[in-house]
mmCIF file of C-alpha atoms in Angstrom:
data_model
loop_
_atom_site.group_PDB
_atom_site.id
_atom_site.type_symbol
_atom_site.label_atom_id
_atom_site.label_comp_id
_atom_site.label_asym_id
_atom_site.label_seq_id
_atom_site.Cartn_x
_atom_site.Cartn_y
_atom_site.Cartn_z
ATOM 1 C CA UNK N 1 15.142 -22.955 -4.899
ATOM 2 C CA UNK N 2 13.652 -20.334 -2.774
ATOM 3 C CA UNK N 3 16.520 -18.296 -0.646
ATOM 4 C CA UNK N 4 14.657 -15.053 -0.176
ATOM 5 C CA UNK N 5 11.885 -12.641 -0.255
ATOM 6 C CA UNK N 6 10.539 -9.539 -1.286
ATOM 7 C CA UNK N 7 7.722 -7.997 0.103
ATOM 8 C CA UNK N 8 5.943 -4.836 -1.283
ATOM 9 C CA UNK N 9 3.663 -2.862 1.844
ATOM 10 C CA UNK N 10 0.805 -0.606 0.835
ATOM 11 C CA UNK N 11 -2.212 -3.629 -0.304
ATOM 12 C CA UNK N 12 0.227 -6.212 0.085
ATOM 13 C CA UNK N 13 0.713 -6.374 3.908
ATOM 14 C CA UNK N 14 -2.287 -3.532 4.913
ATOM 15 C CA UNK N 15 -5.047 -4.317 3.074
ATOM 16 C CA UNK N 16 -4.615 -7.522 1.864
ATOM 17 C CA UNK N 17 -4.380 -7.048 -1.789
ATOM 18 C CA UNK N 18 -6.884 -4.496 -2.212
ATOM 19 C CA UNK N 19 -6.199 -0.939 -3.973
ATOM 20 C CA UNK N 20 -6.098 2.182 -1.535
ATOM 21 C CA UNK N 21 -8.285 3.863 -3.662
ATOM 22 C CA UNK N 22 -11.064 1.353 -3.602
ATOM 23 C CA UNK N 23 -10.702 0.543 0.132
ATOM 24 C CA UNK N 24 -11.488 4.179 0.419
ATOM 25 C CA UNK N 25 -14.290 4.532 -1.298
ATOM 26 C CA UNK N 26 -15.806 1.396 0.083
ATOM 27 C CA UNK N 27 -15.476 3.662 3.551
ATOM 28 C CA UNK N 28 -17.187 6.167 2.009
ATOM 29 C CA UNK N 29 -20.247 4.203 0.888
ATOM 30 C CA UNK N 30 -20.648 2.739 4.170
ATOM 31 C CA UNK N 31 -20.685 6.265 5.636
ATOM 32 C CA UNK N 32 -23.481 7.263 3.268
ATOM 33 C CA UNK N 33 -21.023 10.247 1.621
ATOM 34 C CA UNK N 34 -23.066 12.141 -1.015
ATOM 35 C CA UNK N 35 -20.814 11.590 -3.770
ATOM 36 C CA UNK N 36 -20.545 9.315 -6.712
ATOM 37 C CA UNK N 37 -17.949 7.164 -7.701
ATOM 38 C CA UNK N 38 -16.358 9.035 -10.314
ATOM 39 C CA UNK N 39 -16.066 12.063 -8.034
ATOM 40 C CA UNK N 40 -14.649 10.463 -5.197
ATOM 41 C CA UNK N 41 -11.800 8.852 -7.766
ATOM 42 C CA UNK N 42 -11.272 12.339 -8.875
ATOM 43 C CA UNK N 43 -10.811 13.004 -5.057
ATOM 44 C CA UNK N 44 -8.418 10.650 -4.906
ATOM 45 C CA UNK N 45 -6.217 11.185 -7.513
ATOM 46 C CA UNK N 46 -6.120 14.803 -6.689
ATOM 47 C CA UNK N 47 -5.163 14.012 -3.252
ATOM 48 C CA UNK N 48 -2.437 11.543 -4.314
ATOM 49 C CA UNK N 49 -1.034 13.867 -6.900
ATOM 50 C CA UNK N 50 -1.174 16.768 -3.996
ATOM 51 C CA UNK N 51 1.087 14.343 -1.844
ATOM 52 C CA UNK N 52 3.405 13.271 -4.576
ATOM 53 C CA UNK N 53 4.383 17.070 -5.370
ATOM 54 C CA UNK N 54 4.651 18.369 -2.243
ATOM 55 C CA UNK N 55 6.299 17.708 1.085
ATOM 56 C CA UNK N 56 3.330 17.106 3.322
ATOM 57 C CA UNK N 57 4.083 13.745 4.916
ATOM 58 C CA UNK N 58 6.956 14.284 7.280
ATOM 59 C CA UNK N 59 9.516 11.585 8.006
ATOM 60 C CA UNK N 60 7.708 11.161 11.546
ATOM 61 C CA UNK N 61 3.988 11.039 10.511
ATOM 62 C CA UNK N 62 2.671 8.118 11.444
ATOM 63 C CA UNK N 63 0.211 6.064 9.244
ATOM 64 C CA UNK N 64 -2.850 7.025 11.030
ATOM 65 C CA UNK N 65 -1.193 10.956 10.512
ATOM 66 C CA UNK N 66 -0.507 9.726 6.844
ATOM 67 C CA UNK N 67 -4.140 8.738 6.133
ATOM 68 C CA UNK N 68 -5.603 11.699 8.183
ATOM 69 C CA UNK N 69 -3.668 13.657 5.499
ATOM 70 C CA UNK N 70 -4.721 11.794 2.532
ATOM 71 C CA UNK N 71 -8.560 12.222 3.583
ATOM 72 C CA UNK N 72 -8.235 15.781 4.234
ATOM 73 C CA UNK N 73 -7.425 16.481 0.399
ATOM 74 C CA UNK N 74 -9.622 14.524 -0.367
ATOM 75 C CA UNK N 75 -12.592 16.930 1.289
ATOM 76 C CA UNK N 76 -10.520 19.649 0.091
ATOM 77 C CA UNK N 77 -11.114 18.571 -3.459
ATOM 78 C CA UNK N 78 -14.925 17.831 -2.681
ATOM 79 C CA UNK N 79 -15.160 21.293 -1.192
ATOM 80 C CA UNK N 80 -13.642 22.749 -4.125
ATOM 81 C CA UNK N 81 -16.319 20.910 -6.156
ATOM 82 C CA UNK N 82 -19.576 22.029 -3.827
ATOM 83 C CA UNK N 83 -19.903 18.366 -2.399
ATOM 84 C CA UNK N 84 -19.636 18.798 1.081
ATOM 85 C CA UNK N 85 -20.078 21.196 3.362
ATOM 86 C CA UNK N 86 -16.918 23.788 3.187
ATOM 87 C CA UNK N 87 -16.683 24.241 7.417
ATOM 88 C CA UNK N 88 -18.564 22.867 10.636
ATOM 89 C CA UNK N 89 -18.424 19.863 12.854
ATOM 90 C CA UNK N 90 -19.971 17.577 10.598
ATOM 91 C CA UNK N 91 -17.217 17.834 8.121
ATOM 92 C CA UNK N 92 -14.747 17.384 10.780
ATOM 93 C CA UNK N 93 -16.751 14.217 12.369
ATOM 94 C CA UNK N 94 -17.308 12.823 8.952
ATOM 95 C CA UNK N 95 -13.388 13.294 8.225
ATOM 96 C CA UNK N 96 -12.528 11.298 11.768
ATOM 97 C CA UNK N 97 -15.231 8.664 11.551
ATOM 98 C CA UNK N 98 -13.812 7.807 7.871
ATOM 99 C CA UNK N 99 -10.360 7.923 9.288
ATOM 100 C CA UNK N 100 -11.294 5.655 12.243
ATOM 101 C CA UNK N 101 -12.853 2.842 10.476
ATOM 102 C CA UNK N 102 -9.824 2.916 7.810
ATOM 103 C CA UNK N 103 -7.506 3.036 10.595
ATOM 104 C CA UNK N 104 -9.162 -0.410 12.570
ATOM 105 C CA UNK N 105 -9.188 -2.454 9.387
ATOM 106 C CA UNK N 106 -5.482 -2.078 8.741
ATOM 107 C CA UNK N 107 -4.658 -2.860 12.404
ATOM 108 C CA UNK N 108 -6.356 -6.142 12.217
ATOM 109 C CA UNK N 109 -5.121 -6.868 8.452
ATOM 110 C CA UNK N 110 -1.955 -5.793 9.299
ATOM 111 C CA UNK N 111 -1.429 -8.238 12.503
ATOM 112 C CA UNK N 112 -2.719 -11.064 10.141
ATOM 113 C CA UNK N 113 0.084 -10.556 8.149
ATOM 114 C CA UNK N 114 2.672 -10.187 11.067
ATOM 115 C CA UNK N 115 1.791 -13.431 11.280
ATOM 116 C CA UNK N 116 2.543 -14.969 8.143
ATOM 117 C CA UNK N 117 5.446 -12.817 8.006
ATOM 118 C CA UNK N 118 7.452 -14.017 11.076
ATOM 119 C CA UNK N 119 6.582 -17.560 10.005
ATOM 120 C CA UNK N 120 8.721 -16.606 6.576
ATOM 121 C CA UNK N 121 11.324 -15.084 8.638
ATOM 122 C CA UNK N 122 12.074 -18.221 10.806
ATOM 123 C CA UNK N 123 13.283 -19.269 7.325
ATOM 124 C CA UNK N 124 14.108 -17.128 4.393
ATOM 125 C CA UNK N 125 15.634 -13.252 5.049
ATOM 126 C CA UNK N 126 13.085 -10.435 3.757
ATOM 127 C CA UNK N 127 13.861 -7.330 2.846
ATOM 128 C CA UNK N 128 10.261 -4.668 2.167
ATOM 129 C CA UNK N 129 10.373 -2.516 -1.301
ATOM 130 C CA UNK N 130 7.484 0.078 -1.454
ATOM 131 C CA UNK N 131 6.416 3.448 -2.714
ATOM 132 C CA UNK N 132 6.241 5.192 -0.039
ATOM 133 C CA UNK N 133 6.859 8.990 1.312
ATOM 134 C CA UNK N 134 10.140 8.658 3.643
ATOM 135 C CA UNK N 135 8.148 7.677 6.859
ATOM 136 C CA UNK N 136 7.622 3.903 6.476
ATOM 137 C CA UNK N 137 10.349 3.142 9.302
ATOM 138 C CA UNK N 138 7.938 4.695 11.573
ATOM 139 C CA UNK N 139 5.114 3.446 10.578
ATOM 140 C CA UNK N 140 6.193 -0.366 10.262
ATOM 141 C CA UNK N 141 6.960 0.705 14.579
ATOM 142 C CA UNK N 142 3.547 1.828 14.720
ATOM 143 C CA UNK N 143 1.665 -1.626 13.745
ATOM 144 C CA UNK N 144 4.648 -3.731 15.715
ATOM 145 C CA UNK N 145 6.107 -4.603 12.129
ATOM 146 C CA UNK N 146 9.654 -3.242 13.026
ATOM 147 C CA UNK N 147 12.386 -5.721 12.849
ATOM 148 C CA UNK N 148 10.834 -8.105 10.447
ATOM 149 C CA UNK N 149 12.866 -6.983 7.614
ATOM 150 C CA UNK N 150 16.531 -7.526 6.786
ATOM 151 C CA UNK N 151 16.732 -4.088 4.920
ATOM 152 C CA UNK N 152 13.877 -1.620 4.019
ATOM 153 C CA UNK N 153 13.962 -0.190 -0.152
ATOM 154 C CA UNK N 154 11.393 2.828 0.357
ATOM 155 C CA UNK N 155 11.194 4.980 -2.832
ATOM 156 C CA UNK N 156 10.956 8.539 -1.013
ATOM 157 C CA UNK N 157 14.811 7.672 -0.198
ATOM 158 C CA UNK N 158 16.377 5.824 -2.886
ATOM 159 C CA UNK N 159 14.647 8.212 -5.203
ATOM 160 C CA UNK N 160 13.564 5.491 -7.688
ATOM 161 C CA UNK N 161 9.949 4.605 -7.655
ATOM 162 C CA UNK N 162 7.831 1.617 -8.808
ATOM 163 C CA UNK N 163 7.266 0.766 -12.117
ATOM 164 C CA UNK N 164 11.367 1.161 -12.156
ATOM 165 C CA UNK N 165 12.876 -2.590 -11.963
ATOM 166 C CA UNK N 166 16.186 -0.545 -10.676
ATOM 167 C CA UNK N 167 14.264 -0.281 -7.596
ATOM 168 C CA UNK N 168 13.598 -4.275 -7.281
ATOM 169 C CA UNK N 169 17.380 -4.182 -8.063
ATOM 170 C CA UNK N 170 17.641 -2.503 -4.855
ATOM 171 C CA UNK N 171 15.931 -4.960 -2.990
ATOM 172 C CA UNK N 172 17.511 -8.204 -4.995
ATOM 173 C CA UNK N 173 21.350 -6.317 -3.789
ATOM 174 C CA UNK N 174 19.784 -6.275 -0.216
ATOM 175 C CA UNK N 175 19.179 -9.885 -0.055
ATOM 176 C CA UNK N 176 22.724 -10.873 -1.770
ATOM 177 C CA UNK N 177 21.349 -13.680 -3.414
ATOM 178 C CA UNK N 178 20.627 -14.737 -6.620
ATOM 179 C CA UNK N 179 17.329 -12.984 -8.122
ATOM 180 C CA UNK N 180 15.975 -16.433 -9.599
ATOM 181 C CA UNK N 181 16.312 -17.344 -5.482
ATOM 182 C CA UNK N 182 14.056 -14.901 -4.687
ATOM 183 C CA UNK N 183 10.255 -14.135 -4.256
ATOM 184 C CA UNK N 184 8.556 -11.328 -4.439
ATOM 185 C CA UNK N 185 5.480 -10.554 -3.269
ATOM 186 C CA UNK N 186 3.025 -7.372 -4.207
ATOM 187 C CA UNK N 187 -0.788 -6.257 -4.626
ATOM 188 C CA UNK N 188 0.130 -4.288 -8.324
ATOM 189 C CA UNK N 189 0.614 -6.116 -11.628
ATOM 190 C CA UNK N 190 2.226 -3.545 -13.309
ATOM 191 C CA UNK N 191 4.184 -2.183 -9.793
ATOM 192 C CA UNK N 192 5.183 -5.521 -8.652
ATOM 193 C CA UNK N 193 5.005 -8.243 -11.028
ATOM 194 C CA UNK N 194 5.924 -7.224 -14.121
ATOM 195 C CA UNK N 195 9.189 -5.042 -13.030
ATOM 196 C CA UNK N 196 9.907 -8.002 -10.486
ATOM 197 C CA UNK N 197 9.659 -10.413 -13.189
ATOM 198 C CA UNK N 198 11.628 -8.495 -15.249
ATOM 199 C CA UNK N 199 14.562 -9.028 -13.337
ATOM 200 C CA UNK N 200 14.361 -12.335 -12.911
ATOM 201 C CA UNK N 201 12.277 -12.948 -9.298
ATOM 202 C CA UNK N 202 9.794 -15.520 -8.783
ATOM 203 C CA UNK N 203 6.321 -13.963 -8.167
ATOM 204 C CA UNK N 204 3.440 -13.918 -6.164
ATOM 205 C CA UNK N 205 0.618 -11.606 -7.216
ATOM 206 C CA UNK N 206 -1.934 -10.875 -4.489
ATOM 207 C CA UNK N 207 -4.911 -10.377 -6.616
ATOM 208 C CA UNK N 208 -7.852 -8.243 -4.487
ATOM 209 C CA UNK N 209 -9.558 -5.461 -6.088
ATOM 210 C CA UNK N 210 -7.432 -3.203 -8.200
ATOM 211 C CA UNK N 211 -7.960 0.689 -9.421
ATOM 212 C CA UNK N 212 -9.041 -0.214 -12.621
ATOM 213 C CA UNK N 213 -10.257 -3.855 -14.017
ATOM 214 C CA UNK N 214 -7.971 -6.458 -14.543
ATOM 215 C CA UNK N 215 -7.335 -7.810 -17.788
ATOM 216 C CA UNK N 216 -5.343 -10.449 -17.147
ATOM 217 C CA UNK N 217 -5.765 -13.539 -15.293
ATOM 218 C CA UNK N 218 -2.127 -14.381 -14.209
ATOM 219 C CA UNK N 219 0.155 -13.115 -16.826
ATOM 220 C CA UNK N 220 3.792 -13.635 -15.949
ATOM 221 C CA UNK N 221 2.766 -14.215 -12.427
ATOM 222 C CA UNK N 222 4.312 -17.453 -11.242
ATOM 223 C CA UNK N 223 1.374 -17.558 -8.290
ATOM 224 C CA UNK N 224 -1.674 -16.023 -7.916
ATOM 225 C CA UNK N 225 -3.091 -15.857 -4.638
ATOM 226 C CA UNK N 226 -6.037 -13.720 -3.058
ATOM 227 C CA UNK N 227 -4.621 -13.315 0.582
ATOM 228 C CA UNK N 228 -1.224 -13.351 2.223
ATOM 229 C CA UNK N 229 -2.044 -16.133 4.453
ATOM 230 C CA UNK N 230 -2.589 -18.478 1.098
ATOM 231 C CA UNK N 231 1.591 -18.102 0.774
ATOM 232 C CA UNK N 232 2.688 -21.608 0.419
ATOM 233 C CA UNK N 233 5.885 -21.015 2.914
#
């Protein structure tokens, strides 16, 4: 019996189910970036790792801020590595354009899964549990997302991050209800799922393309679905 849900954010509700890093890199092939694969993931995890040590995001970046941010270490890392050009107005305009047509997707993915989102809502309360760096508040305002959810479980506050089931904890004490009665809903096996299953949630995994190959089919997944609007609500 279904009472509540869950809802992770970054590629659950922004990208429908598909990995940051590869959404990225699928930018940068369609802007014809002279770099392989391999050295755009080192990019990324450099950037990531850059972000998760130090204070950069600020509490009132927005998400178009946030991923202005994320792309700049990315060039930072490439620059390091003689990839692209260190200065000039082509970096910049390369920077922006990538920025741009990252930033359009998510607004149109994102108001696809308003959608489905205030349909749950009319029925079942929803609280959001995500990674994130202490600005999510503002950036749920910034894509009209802000009053969806019963209570928000961002890591950068409660200082417990994702693989950690303590943090679905969080989220299950937000709801009040049962964790058997509740759903959860996320774009990571390992983040998601597993912990979320661990607990004692039902689970939906949103299966789009992940970091690294998926070995698993379903697993302890109770759904699998490839979009959010395939939610059986």
């Amino acid at each position: 019996m279904i009472k509540g849900y869950i809802f992770d954010y970054g590629g659950t509700i922004d990208t429908s189910g598909c990995h940051w890093g590869m959404k990225i890199w699928h930018a940068y092939e369609q802007l014809g970036f002279p770099v392989t694969e391999e050295q755009y993931r080192e990019a990324y995890v450099y950037a990531e790792r850059t972000l998760g040590k130090n204070p950069i995001i600020q509490s009132d970046f927005t998400f178009h801020r946030t991923l202005e941010e994320k792309i700049r270490l990315q060039f930072e890392h490439l620059q390091q590595q003689g990839l692209v050009a260190a200065t000039g107005f082509s970096l910049a305009n390369k920077c922006a354009k990538l920025v741009e047509m990252l930033y359009s997707d998510v607004v149109k993915t994102v108001a696809e899964s308003k959608e489905v989102l205030l349909k749950i809502k009319e029925k079942y309360p929803i609280v959001l549990v995500s990674n994130f760096y202490g600005n999510i508040e503002v950036v749920l305002k910034e894509f009209n997302l802000d009053g969806i959810f019963q209570e928000i479980v961002e890591s950068a506050v409660v200082k417990v991050c994702k693989p950690d089931p303590r943090i679905y904890e969080l989220g299950v004490k937000a709801l009040q209800l049962p964790a058997e009665n509740i759903v959860v809903v996320g774009d990571s096996y390992d983040k998601d799922i597993v912990p979320a299953h661990s607990i004692g949630c039902k689970t939906v995994w949103i299966k789009g393309e992940s970091w690294t190959p998926d070995k698993i089919e379903q697993g302890v997944a109770d759904c699998v679905i490839s979009s959010l609007t395939e939610l059986n609500i």
